[in-house]
Coordinates of C-alpha atoms in Angstrom, one line a residue:
Chain S
M1321 CA -11.4 7.5 33.5
N1322 CA -7.7 7.7 32.6
S1323 CA -6.0 10.2 30.4
A1324 CA -5.2 7.7 27.7
L1325 CA -8.9 6.8 27.3
I1326 CA -9.9 10.5 26.8
I1327 CA -7.2 11.1 24.2
I1328 CA -8.1 8.0 22.2
F1329 CA -11.8 8.6 22.3
A1330 CA -11.6 12.3 21.5
T1331 CA -9.3 11.6 18.5
I1332 CA -11.6 9.0 17.0
V1333 CA -14.7 11.1 17.3
F1334 CA -13.0 14.3 16.1
S1335 CA -11.5 12.5 13.1
S1336 CA -14.8 11.0 12.1
L1337 CA -16.6 14.4 12.4
L1338 CA -14.0 15.9 10.2
G1339 CA -14.5 13.2 7.7
I1340 CA -18.3 13.7 7.7
Y1341 CA -17.8 17.5 7.4
A1342 CA -15.4 17.0 4.4
G1343 CA -18.3 16.1 2.1
R1344 CA -20.9 18.6 3.3
K1345 CA -21.0 20.9 0.2
L1346 CA -20.6 18.3 -2.5
K1347 CA -23.4 16.7 -4.4
M1348 CA -22.5 13.0 -4.0
N1349 CA -22.5 11.4 -7.4
L1350 CA -20.2 8.5 -8.3
E1351 CA -17.5 10.9 -9.6
N1352 CA -17.3 12.9 -6.4
W1353 CA -17.7 9.9 -4.1
T1354 CA -15.1 7.6 -5.6
V1355 CA -12.5 9.8 -7.2
G1356 CA -13.1 13.1 -5.4
G1357 CA -14.2 14.8 -8.7
R1358 CA -10.5 14.3 -9.9
R1359 CA -9.5 17.5 -8.1
F1360 CA -6.9 16.5 -5.6
G1361 CA -3.6 18.5 -5.6
I1362 CA -0.2 17.2 -4.7
I1363 CA -0.4 17.6 -0.9
I1364 CA -3.7 15.8 -0.5
I1365 CA -2.7 13.0 -3.0
W1366 CA 0.5 12.5 -1.0
L1367 CA -1.3 12.3 2.3
L1368 CA -4.0 10.1 0.9
M1369 CA -1.6 7.6 -0.6
A1370 CA 0.6 7.7 2.5
G1371 CA -2.7 7.2 4.4
E1372 CA -3.4 4.0 2.5
I1373 CA 0.1 2.6 2.6
Y1374 CA 1.1 3.2 6.1
T1375 CA -1.3 1.1 8.0
T1376 CA -1.4 -0.3 11.6
F1377 CA 0.4 -3.2 10.1
T1378 CA 3.3 -1.1 9.2
F1379 CA 3.4 0.2 12.7
L1380 CA 3.1 -3.1 14.5
G1381 CA 4.5 -5.4 11.8
A1382 CA 7.7 -3.6 10.9
S1383 CA 8.7 -3.3 14.5
G1384 CA 7.5 -6.9 15.2
W1385 CA 9.6 -8.3 12.4
A1386 CA 12.6 -6.3 13.5
Y1387 CA 12.1 -7.8 16.9
S1388 CA 11.4 -11.4 16.0
K1389 CA 13.0 -11.9 12.6
G1390 CA 15.7 -9.2 12.3
A1391 CA 17.2 -8.3 8.9
P1392 CA 14.3 -9.7 6.8
T1393 CA 12.2 -6.7 8.0
F1394 CA 14.4 -4.5 5.8
Y1395 CA 12.3 -5.6 2.8
I1396 CA 9.6 -3.2 4.0
L1397 CA 12.0 -0.3 3.5
I1398 CA 12.9 -1.4 0.0
Y1399 CA 9.6 -2.3 -1.7
G1400 CA 8.0 1.1 -1.3
A1401 CA 10.9 2.7 -3.2
L1402 CA 10.5 0.2 -6.0
A1403 CA 6.8 0.8 -6.2
Y1404 CA 7.1 4.5 -6.3
T1405 CA 9.7 4.3 -9.1
L1406 CA 7.3 2.2 -11.2
S1407 CA 4.4 4.4 -10.4
F1408 CA 6.3 7.3 -11.9
F1409 CA 5.7 5.7 -15.3
I1410 CA 2.5 3.8 -14.8
L1411 CA 0.2 6.1 -12.8
P1412 CA 0.3 9.2 -15.1
A1413 CA -0.5 7.0 -18.2
L1414 CA -3.3 5.4 -16.2
W1415 CA -4.6 8.8 -15.0
K1416 CA -4.9 10.0 -18.6
V1417 CA -6.9 6.9 -19.6
G1418 CA -9.1 7.3 -16.6
K1419 CA -9.8 11.0 -17.4
R1420 CA -10.5 10.2 -21.1
Y1421 CA -13.0 7.5 -20.4
G1422 CA -14.3 8.6 -17.0
L1423 CA -13.0 5.4 -15.2
H1424 CA -13.5 5.0 -11.5
T1425 CA -12.1 1.6 -10.6
Q1426 CA -9.5 -1.0 -11.6
P1427 CA -12.1 -3.3 -13.3
D1428 CA -13.3 -0.3 -15.3
F1429 CA -9.8 -0.1 -16.8
F1430 CA -9.8 -3.8 -17.8
I1431 CA -13.4 -3.5 -19.2
K1432 CA -12.4 -0.5 -21.4
R1433 CA -9.0 -1.7 -22.5
Y1434 CA -9.9 -5.3 -23.3
D1435 CA -13.5 -4.6 -24.2
S1436 CA -14.6 -7.5 -22.0
R1437 CA -17.2 -7.4 -19.2
P1438 CA -16.4 -11.0 -17.9
L1439 CA -12.8 -9.9 -17.4
G1440 CA -14.1 -6.9 -15.4
V1441 CA -16.2 -9.1 -13.2
V1442 CA -13.3 -11.5 -12.5
V1443 CA -10.9 -8.7 -11.7
A1444 CA -13.5 -7.1 -9.4
L1445 CA -14.1 -10.4 -7.5
I1446 CA -10.4 -11.1 -7.0
G1447 CA -10.1 -7.5 -5.8
V1448 CA -12.9 -7.9 -3.2
F1449 CA -11.5 -11.2 -2.0
S1450 CA -8.1 -9.6 -1.4
I1451 CA -9.6 -6.5 0.3
I1452 CA -11.7 -8.2 2.9
P1453 CA -8.9 -10.0 4.8
Y1454 CA -6.8 -6.8 4.6
L1455 CA -9.7 -4.9 6.2
Q1456 CA -9.9 -7.6 8.9
L1457 CA -6.2 -7.1 9.6
Q1458 CA -6.8 -3.4 10.1
L1459 CA -9.6 -3.9 12.5
A1460 CA -7.7 -6.5 14.5
G1461 CA -4.7 -4.1 14.7
L1462 CA -7.0 -1.3 15.8
G1463 CA -8.5 -3.4 18.5
L1464 CA -5.1 -4.5 19.8
I1465 CA -3.6 -1.0 19.9
V1466 CA -6.5 0.7 21.6
E1467 CA -6.9 -2.1 24.1
E1468 CA -3.2 -2.0 25.0
A1469 CA -2.9 1.7 25.0
S1470 CA -5.9 2.3 27.2
N1471 CA -4.5 -0.3 29.6
R1472 CA -7.6 -2.5 28.9
A1473 CA -10.0 0.2 29.9
I1474 CA -11.5 -0.1 26.4
S1475 CA -11.8 -3.7 25.2
S1476 CA -10.7 -4.5 21.7
H1477 CA -14.3 -5.3 20.6
V1478 CA -15.6 -2.0 21.9
A1479 CA -12.8 -0.1 20.2
I1480 CA -13.4 -1.9 16.9
V1481 CA -17.2 -1.4 16.9
I1482 CA -17.1 2.3 17.8
S1483 CA -14.3 3.4 15.5
F1484 CA -15.4 1.2 12.5
I1485 CA -19.0 2.5 12.6
L1486 CA -17.8 6.0 12.8
T1487 CA -15.4 5.3 9.9
C1488 CA -18.2 3.9 7.8
A1489 CA -20.3 6.9 8.6
F1490 CA -17.8 9.2 6.9
V1491 CA -17.3 6.9 4.0
Y1492 CA -21.0 6.9 3.5
T1493 CA -21.4 10.6 3.5
S1494 CA -18.1 11.9 2.0
G1495 CA -16.5 9.1 0.1
I1496 CA -12.8 9.4 -0.7
R1497 CA -12.7 13.0 0.3
G1498 CA -13.6 12.1 3.9
A1499 CA -10.7 9.6 4.0
A1500 CA -8.3 12.2 2.5
W1501 CA -9.2 14.7 5.3
V1502 CA -8.8 12.3 8.1
A1503 CA -5.5 11.2 6.5
V1504 CA -4.1 14.6 7.5
I1505 CA -4.7 14.0 11.2
K1506 CA -3.5 10.4 10.9
D1507 CA -0.2 11.4 9.2
I1508 CA 0.6 14.2 11.7
M1509 CA -0.1 12.0 14.7
M1510 CA 1.6 8.9 13.3
V1511 CA 4.8 10.7 12.2
L1512 CA 5.0 12.4 15.6
A1513 CA 4.5 9.2 17.5
V1514 CA 7.0 7.3 15.5
A1515 CA 9.6 10.1 15.6
I1516 CA 9.3 10.5 19.4
V1517 CA 9.5 6.8 20.1
G1518 CA 11.9 5.8 17.4
I1519 CA 14.5 8.5 18.3
G1520 CA 13.6 8.3 22.0
V1521 CA 13.9 4.7 23.1
P1522 CA 17.4 3.9 21.6
Y1523 CA 18.6 7.1 23.3
I1524 CA 16.9 6.5 26.6
Y1525 CA 18.2 2.9 27.0
F1526 CA 21.5 3.1 25.2
G1527 CA 22.4 6.7 24.5
G1528 CA 21.9 6.5 20.7
F1529 CA 21.4 4.4 17.6
G1530 CA 25.0 3.4 17.2
K1531 CA 25.3 2.1 20.8
M1532 CA 22.1 0.3 20.5
F1533 CA 23.2 -1.5 17.4
R1534 CA 26.6 -2.4 18.9
A1535 CA 24.8 -3.9 21.9
L1536 CA 22.6 -5.9 19.6
M1537 CA 25.6 -7.1 17.5
E1538 CA 27.3 -8.4 20.7
Q1539 CA 24.3 -10.2 21.9
R1540 CA 23.0 -11.6 18.6
P1541 CA 25.6 -11.3 15.9
H1542 CA 23.4 -12.8 13.1
H1543 CA 20.2 -10.8 13.8
L1544 CA 21.2 -7.9 11.5
V1545 CA 22.2 -9.8 8.3
L1546 CA 19.9 -12.0 6.2
P1547 CA 18.3 -14.4 7.0
G1548 CA 18.3 -12.9 10.5
A1549 CA 16.6 -15.0 13.1
T1550 CA 14.6 -16.9 10.4
A1551 CA 15.3 -20.2 8.6
H1552 CA 14.4 -19.4 5.0
M1553 CA 14.1 -15.6 4.6
D1554 CA 17.4 -15.3 2.9
V1555 CA 18.7 -12.9 0.2
L1556 CA 16.8 -14.7 -2.6
W1557 CA 13.6 -14.5 -0.6
V1558 CA 14.0 -10.8 0.0
M1559 CA 14.8 -10.1 -3.6
S1560 CA 11.8 -12.0 -5.0
T1561 CA 9.5 -10.5 -2.2
V1562 CA 10.5 -6.9 -2.9
L1563 CA 10.0 -7.4 -6.6
L1564 CA 6.6 -9.0 -6.1
T1565 CA 5.4 -6.4 -3.5
G1566 CA 7.0 -3.5 -5.5
L1567 CA 5.1 -4.6 -8.7
G1568 CA 1.9 -5.5 -6.8
F1569 CA 1.7 -2.4 -4.7
Y1570 CA -0.3 -0.2 -7.1
M1571 CA -2.4 -3.2 -8.2
W1572 CA -4.4 -3.1 -5.0
P1573 CA -7.8 -1.9 -6.2
H1574 CA -8.0 0.9 -3.6
V1575 CA -4.5 2.3 -4.3
F1576 CA -5.0 1.9 -8.1
G1577 CA -8.4 3.7 -7.8
S1578 CA -7.0 6.6 -5.7
A1579 CA -4.7 7.5 -8.6
F1580 CA -7.7 8.7 -10.5
S1581 CA -8.5 11.4 -7.9
A1582 CA -5.5 13.5 -8.8
K1583 CA -6.0 16.8 -10.5
S1584 CA -3.6 16.0 -13.4
A1585 CA -1.2 13.5 -14.7
K1586 CA 1.6 15.9 -13.7
I1587 CA 0.5 15.9 -10.1
I1588 CA 0.6 12.2 -9.9
K1589 CA 4.0 12.1 -11.5
R1590 CA 5.4 14.6 -9.1
N1591 CA 3.8 12.7 -6.2
A1592 CA 5.8 9.6 -7.3
I1593 CA 9.0 11.7 -6.8
I1594 CA 8.2 12.7 -3.2
M1595 CA 6.6 9.5 -2.0
P1596 CA 9.9 7.8 -1.0
F1597 CA 10.5 10.4 1.7
Y1598 CA 7.7 8.7 3.5
Q1599 CA 9.8 5.6 3.9
I1600 CA 12.1 7.3 6.5
P1601 CA 9.6 6.8 9.4
I1602 CA 9.9 3.1 8.8
L1603 CA 13.5 3.2 9.8
L1604 CA 12.5 4.7 13.1
V1605 CA 9.9 1.9 13.5
F1606 CA 12.7 -0.7 13.1
M1607 CA 14.8 1.1 15.8
V1608 CA 11.9 0.5 18.2
G1609 CA 11.7 -3.2 17.4
F1610 CA 15.5 -3.6 17.8
T1611 CA 15.6 -1.7 21.1
A1612 CA 12.7 -3.7 22.4
L1613 CA 14.6 -7.0 21.6
L1614 CA 17.4 -5.8 24.0
V1615 CA 15.2 -4.3 26.7
I1616 CA 12.2 -6.7 26.8
P1617 CA 13.3 -9.9 25.2
G1618 CA 11.1 -13.0 25.1
L1619 CA 7.8 -11.5 24.1
E1620 CA 5.5 -14.2 22.8
N1621 CA 4.1 -12.1 20.1
G1622 CA 6.7 -9.8 18.4
D1623 CA 3.9 -7.6 17.0
M1624 CA 3.4 -6.3 20.6
A1625 CA 7.0 -5.1 20.8
F1626 CA 6.2 -1.5 19.9
L1627 CA 3.4 -1.1 22.4
A1628 CA 5.1 -3.0 25.2
L1629 CA 8.2 -0.9 25.0
V1630 CA 6.2 2.4 24.9
N1631 CA 4.2 1.2 27.9
K1632 CA 7.4 0.4 29.8
T1633 CA 9.0 3.7 28.9
Y1634 CA 6.5 6.5 28.7
P1635 CA 3.7 8.0 30.9
T1636 CA 0.0 7.0 30.5
W1637 CA -1.1 10.1 28.5
F1638 CA 1.6 9.4 25.9
M1639 CA 0.5 5.8 25.6
G1640 CA -2.9 7.3 24.9
F1641 CA -1.4 9.4 22.2
V1642 CA 0.1 6.4 20.5
G1643 CA -3.2 4.5 20.9
A1644 CA -5.0 7.4 19.2
A1645 CA -2.5 7.6 16.4
G1646 CA -2.8 3.8 16.0
A1647 CA -6.6 4.0 15.8
V1648 CA -6.7 6.7 13.1
T1649 CA -3.9 4.9 11.3
A1650 CA -6.3 1.9 11.0
M1651 CA -9.3 4.1 10.2
V1652 CA -8.0 5.7 7.1
P1653 CA -7.0 2.6 5.2
S1654 CA -10.2 0.9 6.5
A1655 CA -12.2 3.7 5.0
I1656 CA -10.6 3.4 1.6
L1657 CA -10.9 -0.4 1.6
V1658 CA -14.6 -0.3 2.5
L1659 CA -15.1 2.4 -0.2
F1660 CA -13.5 0.4 -3.0
A1661 CA -14.9 -2.9 -1.9
S1662 CA -18.4 -1.3 -2.1
I1663 CA -17.9 0.3 -5.5
L1664 CA -16.4 -2.9 -6.9
L1665 CA -19.4 -4.8 -5.9
A1666 CA -22.0 -2.3 -7.0
K1667 CA -20.4 -1.1 -10.2
N1668 CA -18.3 -4.0 -11.4
V1669 CA -20.1 -7.0 -10.1
Y1670 CA -23.8 -5.8 -10.2
Q1671 CA -23.8 -3.3 -13.0
T1672 CA -21.1 -4.9 -15.2
G1673 CA -22.1 -8.5 -14.6
F1674 CA -25.9 -8.4 -14.3
N1675 CA -27.4 -5.1 -15.2
P1676 CA -25.4 -2.9 -17.7
Q1677 CA -28.4 -0.7 -18.1
A1678 CA -28.5 0.4 -14.4
S1679 CA -28.4 4.1 -14.0
E1680 CA -25.5 5.9 -12.3
E1681 CA -27.8 7.0 -9.5
R1682 CA -28.8 3.4 -8.9
V1683 CA -25.1 2.3 -8.8
M1684 CA -24.4 5.1 -6.4
R1685 CA -27.3 4.1 -4.1
L1686 CA -26.2 0.5 -4.2
S1687 CA -22.6 1.4 -3.4
R1688 CA -23.7 3.2 -0.3
L1689 CA -25.9 0.3 0.6
M1690 CA -22.8 -2.0 0.2
V1691 CA -20.9 0.2 2.7
L1692 CA -23.5 -0.8 5.3
V1693 CA -23.4 -4.4 4.3
I1694 CA -19.6 -4.7 4.3
T1695 CA -19.5 -2.8 7.6
T1696 CA -21.9 -5.3 9.2
F1697 CA -20.1 -8.4 7.8
A1698 CA -16.6 -7.1 8.7
L1699 CA -17.8 -6.4 12.3
V1700 CA -19.4 -9.8 12.7
F1701 CA -16.2 -11.5 11.4
A1702 CA -13.9 -9.3 13.6
I1703 CA -15.9 -10.1 16.7
F1704 CA -17.1 -13.7 16.3
L1705 CA -14.7 -15.2 13.8
P1706 CA -11.4 -13.3 14.2
Q1707 CA -9.3 -16.2 13.0
E1708 CA -11.3 -17.4 10.0
L1709 CA -10.1 -14.9 7.5
V1710 CA -6.5 -14.6 8.4
F1711 CA -5.5 -17.5 6.1
L1712 CA -6.9 -15.4 3.2
L1713 CA -4.4 -12.7 3.9
I1714 CA -1.4 -14.5 2.4
F1715 CA -3.3 -14.6 -0.8
G1716 CA -4.0 -10.9 -0.9
Y1717 CA -0.7 -9.5 -2.2
D1718 CA 0.0 -12.6 -4.3
G1719 CA -3.5 -12.2 -5.8
V1720 CA -3.6 -8.6 -6.7
S1721 CA 0.0 -8.7 -8.1
Q1722 CA -1.4 -10.9 -10.9
F1723 CA -3.1 -7.8 -12.4
F1724 CA 0.3 -6.3 -13.2
P1725 CA 0.8 -7.7 -16.7
G1726 CA -2.8 -6.8 -17.7
V1727 CA -2.4 -3.2 -16.5
V1728 CA 1.1 -2.5 -17.7
L1729 CA 1.0 -4.3 -21.0
G1730 CA -2.5 -2.9 -21.5
L1731 CA -1.2 0.7 -21.1
F1732 CA 1.9 0.4 -23.2
W1733 CA 1.6 -2.6 -25.6
K1734 CA -1.0 -2.6 -28.3
R1735 CA -0.6 -6.3 -29.1
V1736 CA -1.7 -7.7 -25.7
T1737 CA -5.2 -9.3 -25.9
K1738 CA -8.1 -10.2 -23.8
A1739 CA -7.4 -13.9 -24.1
G1740 CA -3.8 -13.4 -23.1
V1741 CA -4.7 -11.4 -20.0
F1742 CA -7.5 -13.7 -19.0
S1743 CA -5.4 -16.9 -19.2
G1744 CA -2.4 -15.2 -17.6
I1745 CA -4.5 -14.1 -14.5
I1746 CA -6.1 -17.5 -14.1
A1747 CA -2.7 -19.3 -14.4
G1748 CA -1.0 -16.9 -12.0
I1749 CA -3.8 -17.2 -9.4
G1750 CA -3.8 -21.0 -9.9
I1751 CA -0.1 -21.3 -9.3
V1752 CA -0.3 -19.2 -6.2
V1753 CA -3.1 -21.2 -4.7
L1754 CA -1.5 -24.5 -5.5
L1755 CA 1.9 -23.5 -4.0
I1756 CA 0.4 -22.0 -0.8
L1757 CA -2.1 -24.8 -0.2
G1758 CA 0.6 -27.3 -1.0
G1759 CA 2.9 -25.8 1.6
R1760 CA 5.5 -24.9 -1.1
D1761 CA 5.8 -21.2 -0.3
P1762 CA 8.7 -20.2 -0.6
F1763 CA 9.2 -22.3 -3.8
L1764 CA 13.0 -22.9 -4.5
G1765 CA 13.6 -19.9 -2.2
L1766 CA 11.3 -17.7 -4.2
N1767 CA 8.1 -16.0 -3.0
A1768 CA 5.1 -18.0 -4.4
G1769 CA 3.4 -14.9 -5.7
F1770 CA 6.5 -14.1 -7.6
V1771 CA 6.5 -17.6 -9.2
G1772 CA 2.8 -17.0 -10.2
L1773 CA 3.7 -13.6 -11.7
I1774 CA 6.4 -15.1 -13.9
V1775 CA 4.2 -17.8 -15.2
N1776 CA 1.4 -15.3 -15.6
S1777 CA 3.6 -12.9 -17.7
V1778 CA 4.9 -15.6 -19.9
I1779 CA 1.4 -16.9 -20.6
T1780 CA -0.1 -13.4 -21.1
I1781 CA 2.6 -12.6 -23.7
S1782 CA 2.5 -15.9 -25.6
V1783 CA -1.3 -16.2 -25.7
S1784 CA -1.5 -12.5 -26.8
L1785 CA 0.9 -13.2 -29.7
I1786 CA -1.2 -16.1 -31.1
T1787 CA -4.6 -14.4 -30.7
K1788 CA -6.1 -11.6 -32.7
P1789 CA -5.5 -8.2 -31.2
S1790 CA -8.7 -6.3 -30.2
V1791 CA -8.6 -3.0 -28.5
G1792 CA -12.3 -2.1 -29.0
G1793 CA -12.7 1.6 -28.9
F1794 CA -9.7 2.1 -26.7
K1795 CA -7.2 4.8 -27.8
F1796 CA -3.7 4.8 -26.4
S1797 CA -2.9 8.5 -26.8
T1798 CA -4.7 11.7 -27.5
K1799 CA -2.8 12.0 -30.7
E1800 CA -4.4 9.1 -32.5
Chain N
M1325 CA 9.9 5.4 -27.6
Q1326 CA 10.8 9.0 -27.0
K1327 CA 14.4 9.9 -26.0
G1328 CA 13.4 11.4 -22.7
T1329 CA 11.4 8.3 -21.7
K1330 CA 14.4 6.2 -22.5
Y1331 CA 16.7 8.3 -20.3
A1332 CA 14.0 8.2 -17.5
L1333 CA 13.8 4.4 -17.7
L1334 CA 17.6 4.2 -17.4
M1335 CA 17.4 6.4 -14.2
A1336 CA 14.6 4.2 -12.9
A1337 CA 16.8 1.1 -13.3
I1338 CA 19.1 2.4 -10.6
P1339 CA 16.9 1.6 -7.6
F1340 CA 16.2 -1.8 -9.0
V1341 CA 19.9 -2.5 -9.4
T1342 CA 21.0 -1.2 -6.0
L1343 CA 18.1 -2.3 -3.9
V1344 CA 17.4 -5.7 -5.5
F1345 CA 20.2 -7.1 -7.6
A1346 CA 23.0 -5.8 -5.4
L1347 CA 21.6 -7.3 -2.2
P1348 CA 23.8 -10.5 -2.3
L1349 CA 26.9 -8.3 -2.3
V1350 CA 25.9 -6.0 0.6
N1351 CA 24.5 -8.6 3.1
R1352 CA 27.0 -7.8 5.8
I1353 CA 27.3 -5.9 9.1
Q1354 CA 30.8 -4.5 8.6
P1355 CA 31.8 -1.8 8.0
L1356 CA 29.5 0.1 10.3
V1357 CA 28.5 3.5 8.7
L1358 CA 27.0 6.2 11.0
G1359 CA 26.5 3.4 13.6
L1360 CA 24.3 1.4 11.2
P1361 CA 25.1 -2.1 10.0
F1362 CA 26.3 -1.9 6.4
I1363 CA 23.2 -3.6 4.8
L1364 CA 20.9 -1.2 6.5
F1365 CA 23.0 1.8 5.6
W1366 CA 23.1 0.7 2.0
I1367 CA 19.3 0.2 1.7
L1368 CA 18.6 3.5 3.5
S1369 CA 20.9 5.5 1.3
W1370 CA 19.4 4.3 -1.9
V1371 CA 15.9 4.7 -0.6
I1372 CA 16.7 8.3 0.3
M1373 CA 18.4 8.8 -3.2
T1374 CA 15.3 7.6 -5.0
P1375 CA 13.4 11.0 -5.0
L1376 CA 16.6 12.6 -6.4
I1377 CA 16.9 9.9 -9.1
L1378 CA 13.2 10.3 -10.0
F1379 CA 13.6 14.1 -10.0
I1380 CA 16.4 13.8 -12.6
A1381 CA 14.2 11.4 -14.6
Y1382 CA 11.4 14.0 -14.5
T1383 CA 13.8 16.7 -15.7
L1384 CA 15.1 14.5 -18.5
E1385 CA 11.6 13.6 -19.7
K1386 CA 10.7 17.3 -19.7
K1387 CA 13.8 18.3 -21.6
F1388 CA 13.8 15.6 -24.3
N1389 CA 10.1 14.6 -24.8
A1390 CA 7.7 16.5 -26.9
P1391 CA 5.0 18.1 -24.7
E1392 CA 1.9 15.9 -24.7
E1393 CA -1.7 17.0 -24.6
G1394 CA -3.1 16.6 -21.1
D1395 CA 0.3 17.3 -19.4
E1396 CA -0.7 20.8 -18.4
E1397 CA -1.7 21.5 -14.8

C-alpha cells in the first residue's frame, strides 16, 4: 500500500462519516433535509455555495483550458464575478419569497408565482435533465483524479463506486446539512492544494509568475490573447459566454435551492459581497496549466495537465493529498446534485404532476427513495456507458439559463404572465437544441445558449404584454 | 424604484462594463503589469474589485432605502 492510497481513502471515509454525523440530531422532514431548516449563517452559506461552484471540473477544466486553449480560459474567472453581482439583487428577493411561502425548490417558485402546476413540472424535468450529465461529469472527474493520484493503485471504477455510495449515504441521512459540513473539509483541502501547486510550480521551474509568462510569450506569442490557441473562441464568444453563464449560474436548480437555506435575506446579500474572493484560486489554477504547457507540452488530453505536472514535480504523498482534495471536491457537488434531482422528482414531478394530495411525509420518503434510484442509475452509467451522457452536457448550462427571464421578471415585474414564461422557455430551449444539433454553435460568433436566451426574453416579454396578468395568491412584498 | 436600489444598480453595472463590454479594448499582452499579460491583469483587478463595489452598493442601499420587513438578522 502506498501513502497516496491511505491519504485518499482516509479522507473519503472521514468526510462521509462527518456528513452522516451532521444530521444526527435533526428530525428529517422536508424543511430540514432540503433547506437545512433555513438556519445557515454566512460562513456555512459561503462554504456551501463555494462547494457547489468549485467542482472537479474547475480544477481540471480551468487548467486544461489554460494548457490547450490559452486565453479563452479567462472566461472562467469572469463569469463568477458577474453571477455574484446579479445574485446581490436576485437572491435576497428570492429568499424572502421562499420564506413567505415555504418554498424548497426552483419549480416551487414557478408554481407559486405563475399559479401553474404544468409549468412547475416542465421546469423540474428540464432541471433533472441538466443535472444528470453534470453529475456524470463529477463522477468521471473523481475517477480520473483518484486513479491518477494513486498511481493506478485504485482504479477509476472502484474510486467512483466507493466514494459515490458513501456520498449518497450522507445525502440520505443528513440532506443539505451533510453536504455543507463536508464542504468545510473540501474547501480547506482544495484551497491548500491549489495554493501550493499554483504558487509552487511556476517558482520551481521558472523562478516566478513573471518569468513563466515571459517564457510562454516567447514560445507562443498568441497563447495569452484571445482567441488563444482556438479558432473561434474570440472576444465576441467570450463576451456572450460570460453573459450566458453569469446569468445562468444561479438558475441551476441546486444552486437556486441552496439560497433558501440561508438564515436571512441579509445573510444571502452579504454572501454575494464576499463570494468573488473565491475566484482568486482560479488564477492559481491557470498558472498550473500555463506552466504545464511549457514543462510537459504535447499531452493528448489537456485536462490531465494539472495532475501530470503534480506527478512530475511532487512526492507521492502530496499526490495523494491532491487526489484526496479532488475526490472531496467531486463529492460535495455530487451530493447536492443528487439531493436536488431527488427532490425535484419526488416533489415537483410526482407530487405536483400526479398526486397533489400526497402528504409531506410521503414526499420525504419518496425523495430518499429517489436518492437510491439516482445513485444506482448514475453508477451504472458511469461504469458501463461513460460516453453516452456526455453529449447532454453541452445542453446543461444553455438549458437552465432559459429560466432566467421567468425568475427575474417573476420577482420584479408584475406584468409577466404564465403564458409568456411558458412560451419563452419552450422557444429558448428549442433554439438551443436546433443550433447545437445543427452544428451552428457558436452562431454568428455568439454562444448558442445566449441566442436562445435573447429569443426567450423577447418572447416572454411580448407574450406577457398581450396576455392577461395573473399572479394567483402571490404577493410581491410584505407591504401589500 | 427606491433611490438606494438605483444607486446599487449603477454600482453593479461596473463589473459588466469592465469585464464584458470593455474586453475588445483590453485584448492584448502589452503592457505587462506585475508580470501578468495586460488582459489577465485587467480581468483579475476587476474581479478583485467586485467585492468592494458590491460593498459600496450595500452601503448605499442601506443609507437610501427605507428599511423593509424581513431585513433583520
